Backbone as XML, in Angstrom:
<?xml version="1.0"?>
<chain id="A" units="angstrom">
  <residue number="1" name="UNK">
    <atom name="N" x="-12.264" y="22.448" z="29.025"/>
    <atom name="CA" x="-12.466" y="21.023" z="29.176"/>
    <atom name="C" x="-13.418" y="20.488" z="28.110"/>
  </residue>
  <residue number="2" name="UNK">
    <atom name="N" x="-14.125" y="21.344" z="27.627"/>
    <atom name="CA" x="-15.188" y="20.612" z="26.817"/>
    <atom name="C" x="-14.591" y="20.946" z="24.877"/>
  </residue>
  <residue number="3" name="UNK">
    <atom name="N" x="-13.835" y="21.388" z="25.015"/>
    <atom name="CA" x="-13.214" y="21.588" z="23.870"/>
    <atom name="C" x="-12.109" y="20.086" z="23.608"/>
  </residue>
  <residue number="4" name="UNK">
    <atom name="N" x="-11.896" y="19.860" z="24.768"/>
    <atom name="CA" x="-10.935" y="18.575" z="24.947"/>
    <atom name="C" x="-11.403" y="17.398" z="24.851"/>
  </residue>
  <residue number="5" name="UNK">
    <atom name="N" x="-12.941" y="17.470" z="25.035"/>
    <atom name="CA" x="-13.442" y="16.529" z="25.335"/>
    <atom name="C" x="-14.096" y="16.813" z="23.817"/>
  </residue>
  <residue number="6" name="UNK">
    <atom name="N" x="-14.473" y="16.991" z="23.418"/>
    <atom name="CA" x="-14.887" y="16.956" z="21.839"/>
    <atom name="C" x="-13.627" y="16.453" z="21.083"/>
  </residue>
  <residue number="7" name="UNK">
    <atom name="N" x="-12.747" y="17.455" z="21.232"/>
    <atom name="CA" x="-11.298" y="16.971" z="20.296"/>
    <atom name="C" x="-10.978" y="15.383" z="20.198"/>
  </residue>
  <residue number="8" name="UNK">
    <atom name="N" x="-10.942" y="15.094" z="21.510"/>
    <atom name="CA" x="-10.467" y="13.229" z="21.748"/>
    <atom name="C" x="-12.118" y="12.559" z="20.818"/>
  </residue>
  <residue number="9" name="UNK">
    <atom name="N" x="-12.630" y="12.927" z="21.474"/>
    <atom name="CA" x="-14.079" y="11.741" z="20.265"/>
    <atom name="C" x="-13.953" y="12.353" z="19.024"/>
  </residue>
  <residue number="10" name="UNK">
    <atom name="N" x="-13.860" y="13.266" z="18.616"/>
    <atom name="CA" x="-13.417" y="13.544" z="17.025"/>
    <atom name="C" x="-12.354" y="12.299" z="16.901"/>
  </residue>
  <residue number="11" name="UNK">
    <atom name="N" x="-11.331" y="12.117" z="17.316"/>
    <atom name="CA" x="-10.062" y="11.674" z="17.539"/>
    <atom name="C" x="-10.460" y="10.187" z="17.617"/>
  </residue>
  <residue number="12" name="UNK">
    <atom name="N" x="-10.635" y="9.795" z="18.527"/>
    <atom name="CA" x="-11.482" y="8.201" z="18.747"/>
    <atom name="C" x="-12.524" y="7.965" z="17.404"/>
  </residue>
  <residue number="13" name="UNK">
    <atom name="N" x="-13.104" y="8.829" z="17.195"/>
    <atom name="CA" x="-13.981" y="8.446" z="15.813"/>
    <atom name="C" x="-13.622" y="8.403" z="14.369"/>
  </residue>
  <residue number="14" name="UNK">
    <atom name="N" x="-12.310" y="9.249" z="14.230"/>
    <atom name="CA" x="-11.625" y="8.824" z="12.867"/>
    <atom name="C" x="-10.903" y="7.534" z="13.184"/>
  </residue>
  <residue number="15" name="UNK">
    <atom name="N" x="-10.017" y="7.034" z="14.517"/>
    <atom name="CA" x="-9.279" y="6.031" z="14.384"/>
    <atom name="C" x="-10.620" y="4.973" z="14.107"/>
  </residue>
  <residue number="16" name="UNK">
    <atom name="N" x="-11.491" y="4.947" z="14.771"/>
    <atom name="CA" x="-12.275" y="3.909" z="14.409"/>
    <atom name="C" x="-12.637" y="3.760" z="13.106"/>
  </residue>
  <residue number="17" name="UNK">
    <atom name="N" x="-13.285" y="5.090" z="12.107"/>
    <atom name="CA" x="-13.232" y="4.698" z="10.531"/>
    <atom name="C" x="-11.907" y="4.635" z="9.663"/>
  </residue>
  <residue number="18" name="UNK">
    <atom name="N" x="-11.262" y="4.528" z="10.327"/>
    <atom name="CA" x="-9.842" y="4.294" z="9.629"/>
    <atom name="C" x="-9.860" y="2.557" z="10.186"/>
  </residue>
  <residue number="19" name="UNK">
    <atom name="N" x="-10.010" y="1.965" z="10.774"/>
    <atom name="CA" x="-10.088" y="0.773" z="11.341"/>
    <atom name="C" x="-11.326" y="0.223" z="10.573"/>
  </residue>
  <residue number="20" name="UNK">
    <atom name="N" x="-12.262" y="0.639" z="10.486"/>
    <atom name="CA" x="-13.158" y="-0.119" z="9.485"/>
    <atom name="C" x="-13.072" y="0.062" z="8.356"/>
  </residue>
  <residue number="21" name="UNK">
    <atom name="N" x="-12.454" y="0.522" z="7.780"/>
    <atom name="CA" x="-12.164" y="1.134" z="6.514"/>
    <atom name="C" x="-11.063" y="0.282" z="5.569"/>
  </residue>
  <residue number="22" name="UNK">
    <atom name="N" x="-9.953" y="-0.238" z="6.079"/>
    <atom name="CA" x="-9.497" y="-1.422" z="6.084"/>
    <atom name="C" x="-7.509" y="-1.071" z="6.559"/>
  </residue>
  <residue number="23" name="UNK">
    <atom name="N" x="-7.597" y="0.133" z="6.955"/>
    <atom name="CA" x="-6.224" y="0.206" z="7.707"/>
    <atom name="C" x="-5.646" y="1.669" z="7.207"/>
  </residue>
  <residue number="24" name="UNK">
    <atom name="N" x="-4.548" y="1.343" z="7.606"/>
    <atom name="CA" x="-3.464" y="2.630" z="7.206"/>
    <atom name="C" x="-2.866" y="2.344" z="5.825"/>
  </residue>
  <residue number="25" name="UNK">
    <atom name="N" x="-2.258" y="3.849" z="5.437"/>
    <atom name="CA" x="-1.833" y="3.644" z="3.996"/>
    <atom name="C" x="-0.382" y="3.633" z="4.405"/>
  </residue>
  <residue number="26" name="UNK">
    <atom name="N" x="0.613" y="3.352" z="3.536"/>
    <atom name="CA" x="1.947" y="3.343" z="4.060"/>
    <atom name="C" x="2.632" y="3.761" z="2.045"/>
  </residue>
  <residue number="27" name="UNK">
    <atom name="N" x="3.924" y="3.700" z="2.391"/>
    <atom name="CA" x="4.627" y="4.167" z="1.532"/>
    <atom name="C" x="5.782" y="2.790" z="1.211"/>
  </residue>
  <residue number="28" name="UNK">
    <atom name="N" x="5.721" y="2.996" z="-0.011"/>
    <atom name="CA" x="6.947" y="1.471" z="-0.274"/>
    <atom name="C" x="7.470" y="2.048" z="-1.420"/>
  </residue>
  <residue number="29" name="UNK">
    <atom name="N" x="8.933" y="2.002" z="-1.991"/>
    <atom name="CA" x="10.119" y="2.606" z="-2.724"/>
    <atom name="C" x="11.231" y="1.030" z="-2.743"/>
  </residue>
  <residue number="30" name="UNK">
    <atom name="N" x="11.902" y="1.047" z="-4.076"/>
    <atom name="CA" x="13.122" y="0.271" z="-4.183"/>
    <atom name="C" x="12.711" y="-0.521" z="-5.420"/>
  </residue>
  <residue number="31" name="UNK">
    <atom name="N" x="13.659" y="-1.165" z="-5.515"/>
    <atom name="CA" x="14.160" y="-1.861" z="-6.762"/>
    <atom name="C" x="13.516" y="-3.311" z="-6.936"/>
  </residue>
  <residue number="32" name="UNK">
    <atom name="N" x="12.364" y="-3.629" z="-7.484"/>
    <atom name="CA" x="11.841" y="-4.837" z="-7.887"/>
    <atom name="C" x="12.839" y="-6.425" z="-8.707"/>
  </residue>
  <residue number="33" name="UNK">
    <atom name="N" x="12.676" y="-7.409" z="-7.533"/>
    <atom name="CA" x="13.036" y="-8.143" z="-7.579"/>
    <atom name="C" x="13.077" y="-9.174" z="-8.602"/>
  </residue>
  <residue number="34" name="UNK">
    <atom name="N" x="11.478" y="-9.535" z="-8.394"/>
    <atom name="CA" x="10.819" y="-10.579" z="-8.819"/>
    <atom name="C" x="9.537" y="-9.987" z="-9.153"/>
  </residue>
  <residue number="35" name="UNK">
    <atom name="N" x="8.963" y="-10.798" z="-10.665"/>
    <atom name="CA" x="7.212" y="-10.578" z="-10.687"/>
    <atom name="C" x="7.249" y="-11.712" z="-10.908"/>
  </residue>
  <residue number="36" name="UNK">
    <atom name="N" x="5.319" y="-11.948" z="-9.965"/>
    <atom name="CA" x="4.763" y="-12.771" z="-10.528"/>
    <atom name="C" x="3.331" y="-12.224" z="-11.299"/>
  </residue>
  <residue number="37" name="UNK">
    <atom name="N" x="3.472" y="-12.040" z="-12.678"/>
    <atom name="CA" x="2.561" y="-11.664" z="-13.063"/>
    <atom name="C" x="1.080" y="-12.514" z="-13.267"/>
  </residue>
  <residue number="38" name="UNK">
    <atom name="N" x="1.118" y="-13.948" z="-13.063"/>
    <atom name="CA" x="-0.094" y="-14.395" z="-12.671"/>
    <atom name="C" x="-1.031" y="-14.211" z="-11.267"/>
  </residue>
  <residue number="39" name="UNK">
    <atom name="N" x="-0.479" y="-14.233" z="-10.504"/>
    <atom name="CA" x="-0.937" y="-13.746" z="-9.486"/>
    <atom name="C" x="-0.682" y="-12.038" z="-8.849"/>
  </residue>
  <residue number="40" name="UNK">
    <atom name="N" x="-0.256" y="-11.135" z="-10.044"/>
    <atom name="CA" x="-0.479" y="-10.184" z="-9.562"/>
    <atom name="C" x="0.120" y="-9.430" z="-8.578"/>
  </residue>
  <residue number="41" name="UNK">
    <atom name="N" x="1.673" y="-9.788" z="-8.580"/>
    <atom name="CA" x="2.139" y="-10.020" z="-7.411"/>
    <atom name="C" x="3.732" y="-9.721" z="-7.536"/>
  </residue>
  <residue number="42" name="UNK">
    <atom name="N" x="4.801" y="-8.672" z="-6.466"/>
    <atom name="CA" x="6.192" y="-8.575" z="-7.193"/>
    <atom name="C" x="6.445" y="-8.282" z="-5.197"/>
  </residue>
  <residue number="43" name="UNK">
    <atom name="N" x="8.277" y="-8.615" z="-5.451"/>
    <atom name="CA" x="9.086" y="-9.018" z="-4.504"/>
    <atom name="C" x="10.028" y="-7.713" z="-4.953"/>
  </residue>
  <residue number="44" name="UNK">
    <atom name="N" x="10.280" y="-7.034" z="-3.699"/>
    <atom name="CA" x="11.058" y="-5.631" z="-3.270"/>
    <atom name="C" x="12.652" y="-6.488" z="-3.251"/>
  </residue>
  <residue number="45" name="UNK">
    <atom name="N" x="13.733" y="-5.565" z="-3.449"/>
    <atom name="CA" x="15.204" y="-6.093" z="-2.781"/>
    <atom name="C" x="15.020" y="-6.379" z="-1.509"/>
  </residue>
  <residue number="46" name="UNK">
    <atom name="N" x="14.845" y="-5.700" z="-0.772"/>
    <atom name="CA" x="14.414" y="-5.896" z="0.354"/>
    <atom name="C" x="13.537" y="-6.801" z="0.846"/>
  </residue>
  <residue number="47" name="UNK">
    <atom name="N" x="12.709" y="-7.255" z="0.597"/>
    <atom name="CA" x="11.609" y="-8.412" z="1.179"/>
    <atom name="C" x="10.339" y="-8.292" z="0.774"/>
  </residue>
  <residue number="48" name="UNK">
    <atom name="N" x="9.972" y="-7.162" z="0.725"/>
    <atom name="CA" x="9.026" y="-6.420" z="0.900"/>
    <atom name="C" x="7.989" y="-7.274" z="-0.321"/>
  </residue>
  <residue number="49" name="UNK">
    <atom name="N" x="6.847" y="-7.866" z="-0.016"/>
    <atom name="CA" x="5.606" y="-8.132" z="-0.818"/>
    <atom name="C" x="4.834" y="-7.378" z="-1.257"/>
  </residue>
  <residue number="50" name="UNK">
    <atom name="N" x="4.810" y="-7.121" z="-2.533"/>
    <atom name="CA" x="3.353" y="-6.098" z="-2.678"/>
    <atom name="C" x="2.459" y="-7.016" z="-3.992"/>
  </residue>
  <residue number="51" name="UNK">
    <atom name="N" x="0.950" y="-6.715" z="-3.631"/>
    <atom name="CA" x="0.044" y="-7.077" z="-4.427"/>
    <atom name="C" x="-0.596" y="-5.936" z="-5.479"/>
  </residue>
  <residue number="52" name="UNK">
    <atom name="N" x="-0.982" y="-6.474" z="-6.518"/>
    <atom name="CA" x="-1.409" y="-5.016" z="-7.331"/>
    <atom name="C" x="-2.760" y="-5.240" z="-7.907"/>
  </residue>
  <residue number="53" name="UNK">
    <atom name="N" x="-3.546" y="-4.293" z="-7.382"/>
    <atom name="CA" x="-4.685" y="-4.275" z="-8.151"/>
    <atom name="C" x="-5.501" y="-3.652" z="-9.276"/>
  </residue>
  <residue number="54" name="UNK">
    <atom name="N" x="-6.199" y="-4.986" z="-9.052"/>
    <atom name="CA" x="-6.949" y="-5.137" z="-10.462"/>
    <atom name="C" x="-6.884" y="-3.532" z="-11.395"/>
  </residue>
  <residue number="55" name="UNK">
    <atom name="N" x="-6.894" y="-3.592" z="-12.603"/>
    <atom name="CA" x="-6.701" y="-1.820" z="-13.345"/>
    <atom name="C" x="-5.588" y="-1.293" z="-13.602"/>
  </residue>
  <residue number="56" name="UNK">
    <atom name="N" x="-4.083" y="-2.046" z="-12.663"/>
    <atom name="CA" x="-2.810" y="-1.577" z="-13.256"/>
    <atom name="C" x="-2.398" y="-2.697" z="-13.985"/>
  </residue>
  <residue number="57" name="UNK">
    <atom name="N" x="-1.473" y="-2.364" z="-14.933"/>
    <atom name="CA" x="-1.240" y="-2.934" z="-15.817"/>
    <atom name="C" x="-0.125" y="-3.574" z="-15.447"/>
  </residue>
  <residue number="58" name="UNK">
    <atom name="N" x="0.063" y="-4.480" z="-14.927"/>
    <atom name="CA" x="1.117" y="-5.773" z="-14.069"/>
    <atom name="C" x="1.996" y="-5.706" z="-15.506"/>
  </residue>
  <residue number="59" name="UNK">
    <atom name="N" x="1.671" y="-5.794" z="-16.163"/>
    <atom name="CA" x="2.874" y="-6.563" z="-17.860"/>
    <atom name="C" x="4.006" y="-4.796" z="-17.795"/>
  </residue>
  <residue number="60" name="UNK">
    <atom name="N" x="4.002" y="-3.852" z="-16.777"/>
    <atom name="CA" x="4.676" y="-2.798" z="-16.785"/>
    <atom name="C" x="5.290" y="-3.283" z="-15.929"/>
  </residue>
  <residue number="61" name="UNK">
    <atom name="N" x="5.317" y="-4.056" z="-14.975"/>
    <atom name="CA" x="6.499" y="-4.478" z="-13.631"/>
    <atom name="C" x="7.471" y="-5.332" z="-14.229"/>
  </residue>
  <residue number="62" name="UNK">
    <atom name="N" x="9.025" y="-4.842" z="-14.123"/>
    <atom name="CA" x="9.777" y="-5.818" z="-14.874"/>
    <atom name="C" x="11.091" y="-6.077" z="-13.424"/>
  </residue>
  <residue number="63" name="UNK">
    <atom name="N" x="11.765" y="-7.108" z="-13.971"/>
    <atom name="CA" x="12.341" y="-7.193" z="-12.681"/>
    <atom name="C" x="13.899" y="-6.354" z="-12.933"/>
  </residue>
  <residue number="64" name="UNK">
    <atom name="N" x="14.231" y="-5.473" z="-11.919"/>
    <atom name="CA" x="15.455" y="-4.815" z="-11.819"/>
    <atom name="C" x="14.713" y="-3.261" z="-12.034"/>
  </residue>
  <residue number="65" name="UNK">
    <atom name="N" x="13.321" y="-2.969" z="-12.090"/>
    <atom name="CA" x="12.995" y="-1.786" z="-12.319"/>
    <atom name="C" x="12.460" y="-0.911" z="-10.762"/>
  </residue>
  <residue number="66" name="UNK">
    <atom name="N" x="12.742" y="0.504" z="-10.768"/>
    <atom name="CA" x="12.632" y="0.874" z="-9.523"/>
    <atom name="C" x="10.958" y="1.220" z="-9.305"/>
  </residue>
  <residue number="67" name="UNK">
    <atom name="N" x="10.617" y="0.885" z="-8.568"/>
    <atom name="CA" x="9.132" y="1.473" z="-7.901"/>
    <atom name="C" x="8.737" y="2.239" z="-6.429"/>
  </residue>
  <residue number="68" name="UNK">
    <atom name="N" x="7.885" y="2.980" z="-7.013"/>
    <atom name="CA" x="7.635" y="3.931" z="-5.664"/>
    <atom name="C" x="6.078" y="3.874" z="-5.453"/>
  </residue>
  <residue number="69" name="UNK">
    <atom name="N" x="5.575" y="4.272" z="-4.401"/>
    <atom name="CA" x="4.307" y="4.475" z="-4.116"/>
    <atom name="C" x="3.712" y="4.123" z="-2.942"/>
  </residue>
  <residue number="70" name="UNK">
    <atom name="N" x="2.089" y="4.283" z="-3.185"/>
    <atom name="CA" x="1.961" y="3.941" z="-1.563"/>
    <atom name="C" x="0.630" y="2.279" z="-1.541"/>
  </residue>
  <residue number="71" name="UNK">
    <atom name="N" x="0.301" y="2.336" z="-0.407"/>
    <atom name="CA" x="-0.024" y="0.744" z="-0.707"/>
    <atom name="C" x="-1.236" y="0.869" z="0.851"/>
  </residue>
  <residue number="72" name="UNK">
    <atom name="N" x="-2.079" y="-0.145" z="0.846"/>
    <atom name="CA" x="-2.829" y="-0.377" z="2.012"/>
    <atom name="C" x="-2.801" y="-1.685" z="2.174"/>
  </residue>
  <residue number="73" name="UNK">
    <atom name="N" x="-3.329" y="-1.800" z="3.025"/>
    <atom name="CA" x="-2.735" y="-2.895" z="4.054"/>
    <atom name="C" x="-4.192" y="-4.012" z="3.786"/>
  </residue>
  <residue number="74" name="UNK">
    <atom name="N" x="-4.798" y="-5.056" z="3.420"/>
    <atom name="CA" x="-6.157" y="-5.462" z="3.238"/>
    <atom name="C" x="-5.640" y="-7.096" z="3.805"/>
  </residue>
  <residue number="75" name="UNK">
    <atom name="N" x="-6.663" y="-7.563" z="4.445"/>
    <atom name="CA" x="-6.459" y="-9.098" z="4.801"/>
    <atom name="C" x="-4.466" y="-9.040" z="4.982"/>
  </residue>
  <residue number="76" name="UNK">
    <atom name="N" x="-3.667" y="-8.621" z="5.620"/>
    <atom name="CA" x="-2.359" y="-8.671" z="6.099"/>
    <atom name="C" x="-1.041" y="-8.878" z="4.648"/>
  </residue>
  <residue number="77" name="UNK">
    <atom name="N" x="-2.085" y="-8.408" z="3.504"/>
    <atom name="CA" x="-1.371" y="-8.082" z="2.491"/>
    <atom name="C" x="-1.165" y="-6.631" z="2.164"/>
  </residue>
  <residue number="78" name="UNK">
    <atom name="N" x="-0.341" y="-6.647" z="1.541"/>
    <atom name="CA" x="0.101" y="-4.842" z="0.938"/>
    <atom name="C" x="-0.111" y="-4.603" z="-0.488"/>
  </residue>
  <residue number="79" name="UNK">
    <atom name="N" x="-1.121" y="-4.086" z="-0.572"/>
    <atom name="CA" x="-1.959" y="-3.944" z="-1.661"/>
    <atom name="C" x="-1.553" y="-2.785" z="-2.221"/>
  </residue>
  <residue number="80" name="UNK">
    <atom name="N" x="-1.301" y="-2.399" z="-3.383"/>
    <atom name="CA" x="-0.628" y="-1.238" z="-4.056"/>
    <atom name="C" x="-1.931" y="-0.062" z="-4.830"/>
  </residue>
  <residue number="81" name="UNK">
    <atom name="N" x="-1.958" y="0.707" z="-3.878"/>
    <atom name="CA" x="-2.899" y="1.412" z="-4.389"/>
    <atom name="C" x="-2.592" y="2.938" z="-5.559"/>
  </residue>
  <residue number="82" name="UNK">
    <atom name="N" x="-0.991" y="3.053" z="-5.547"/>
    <atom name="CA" x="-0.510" y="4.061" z="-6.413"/>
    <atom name="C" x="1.080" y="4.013" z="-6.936"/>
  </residue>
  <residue number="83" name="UNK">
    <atom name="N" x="1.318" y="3.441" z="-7.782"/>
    <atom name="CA" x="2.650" y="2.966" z="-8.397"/>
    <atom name="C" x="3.334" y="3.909" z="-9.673"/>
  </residue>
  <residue number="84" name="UNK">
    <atom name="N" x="4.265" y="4.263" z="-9.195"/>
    <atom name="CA" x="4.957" y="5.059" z="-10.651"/>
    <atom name="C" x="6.856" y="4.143" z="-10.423"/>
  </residue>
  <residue number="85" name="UNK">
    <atom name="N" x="6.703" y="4.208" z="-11.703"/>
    <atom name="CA" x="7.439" y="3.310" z="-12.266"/>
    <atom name="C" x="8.351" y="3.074" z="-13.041"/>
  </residue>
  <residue number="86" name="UNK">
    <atom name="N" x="10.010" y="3.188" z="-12.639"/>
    <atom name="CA" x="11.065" y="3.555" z="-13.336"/>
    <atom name="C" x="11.877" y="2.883" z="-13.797"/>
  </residue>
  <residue number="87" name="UNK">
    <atom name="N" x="12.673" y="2.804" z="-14.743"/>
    <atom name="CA" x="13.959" y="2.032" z="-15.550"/>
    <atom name="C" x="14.938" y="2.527" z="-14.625"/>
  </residue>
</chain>
């Protein structure tokens, strides 16, 4: 019991620094739509919004090119935290 009971607050205490921390990471893939390279900013086939930050080089996002990577979630945007990037 006390092994269980440690395990769950280990457990309860990462979800909580994952919650202050500013969320979950997720994964996003497909074929770029649209850029907006003033705002930093490109449209998936699919729907999908992603924002890119500051340090990648936005003038590499072209539209019809495929992208993969993963992204976090900040203020209910999807912020691109690792992008590789294909013709």
């Amino acid at each position: 019991m006390h092994k269980t009971l440690i395990a769950v607050l280990v457990g309860a205490a990462l979800l909580f620094a994952l919650s202050v921390s500013g969320g979950w990471a997720g994964q996003i893939a497909g074929k770029i739509q649209t850029v907006n390279h003033s705002e930093r900013h490109f449209v998936l086939a699919d729907g999908t919004q992603v924002w890119v930050a500051e340090g990648f080089p936005i003038e590499t996002l072209k539209e019809g090119a495929s992208v993969e990577g993963s992204y976090e979630e900040r203020d209910g945007k999807k912020i691109a935290i690792n992008l590789k990037v294909s013709e």
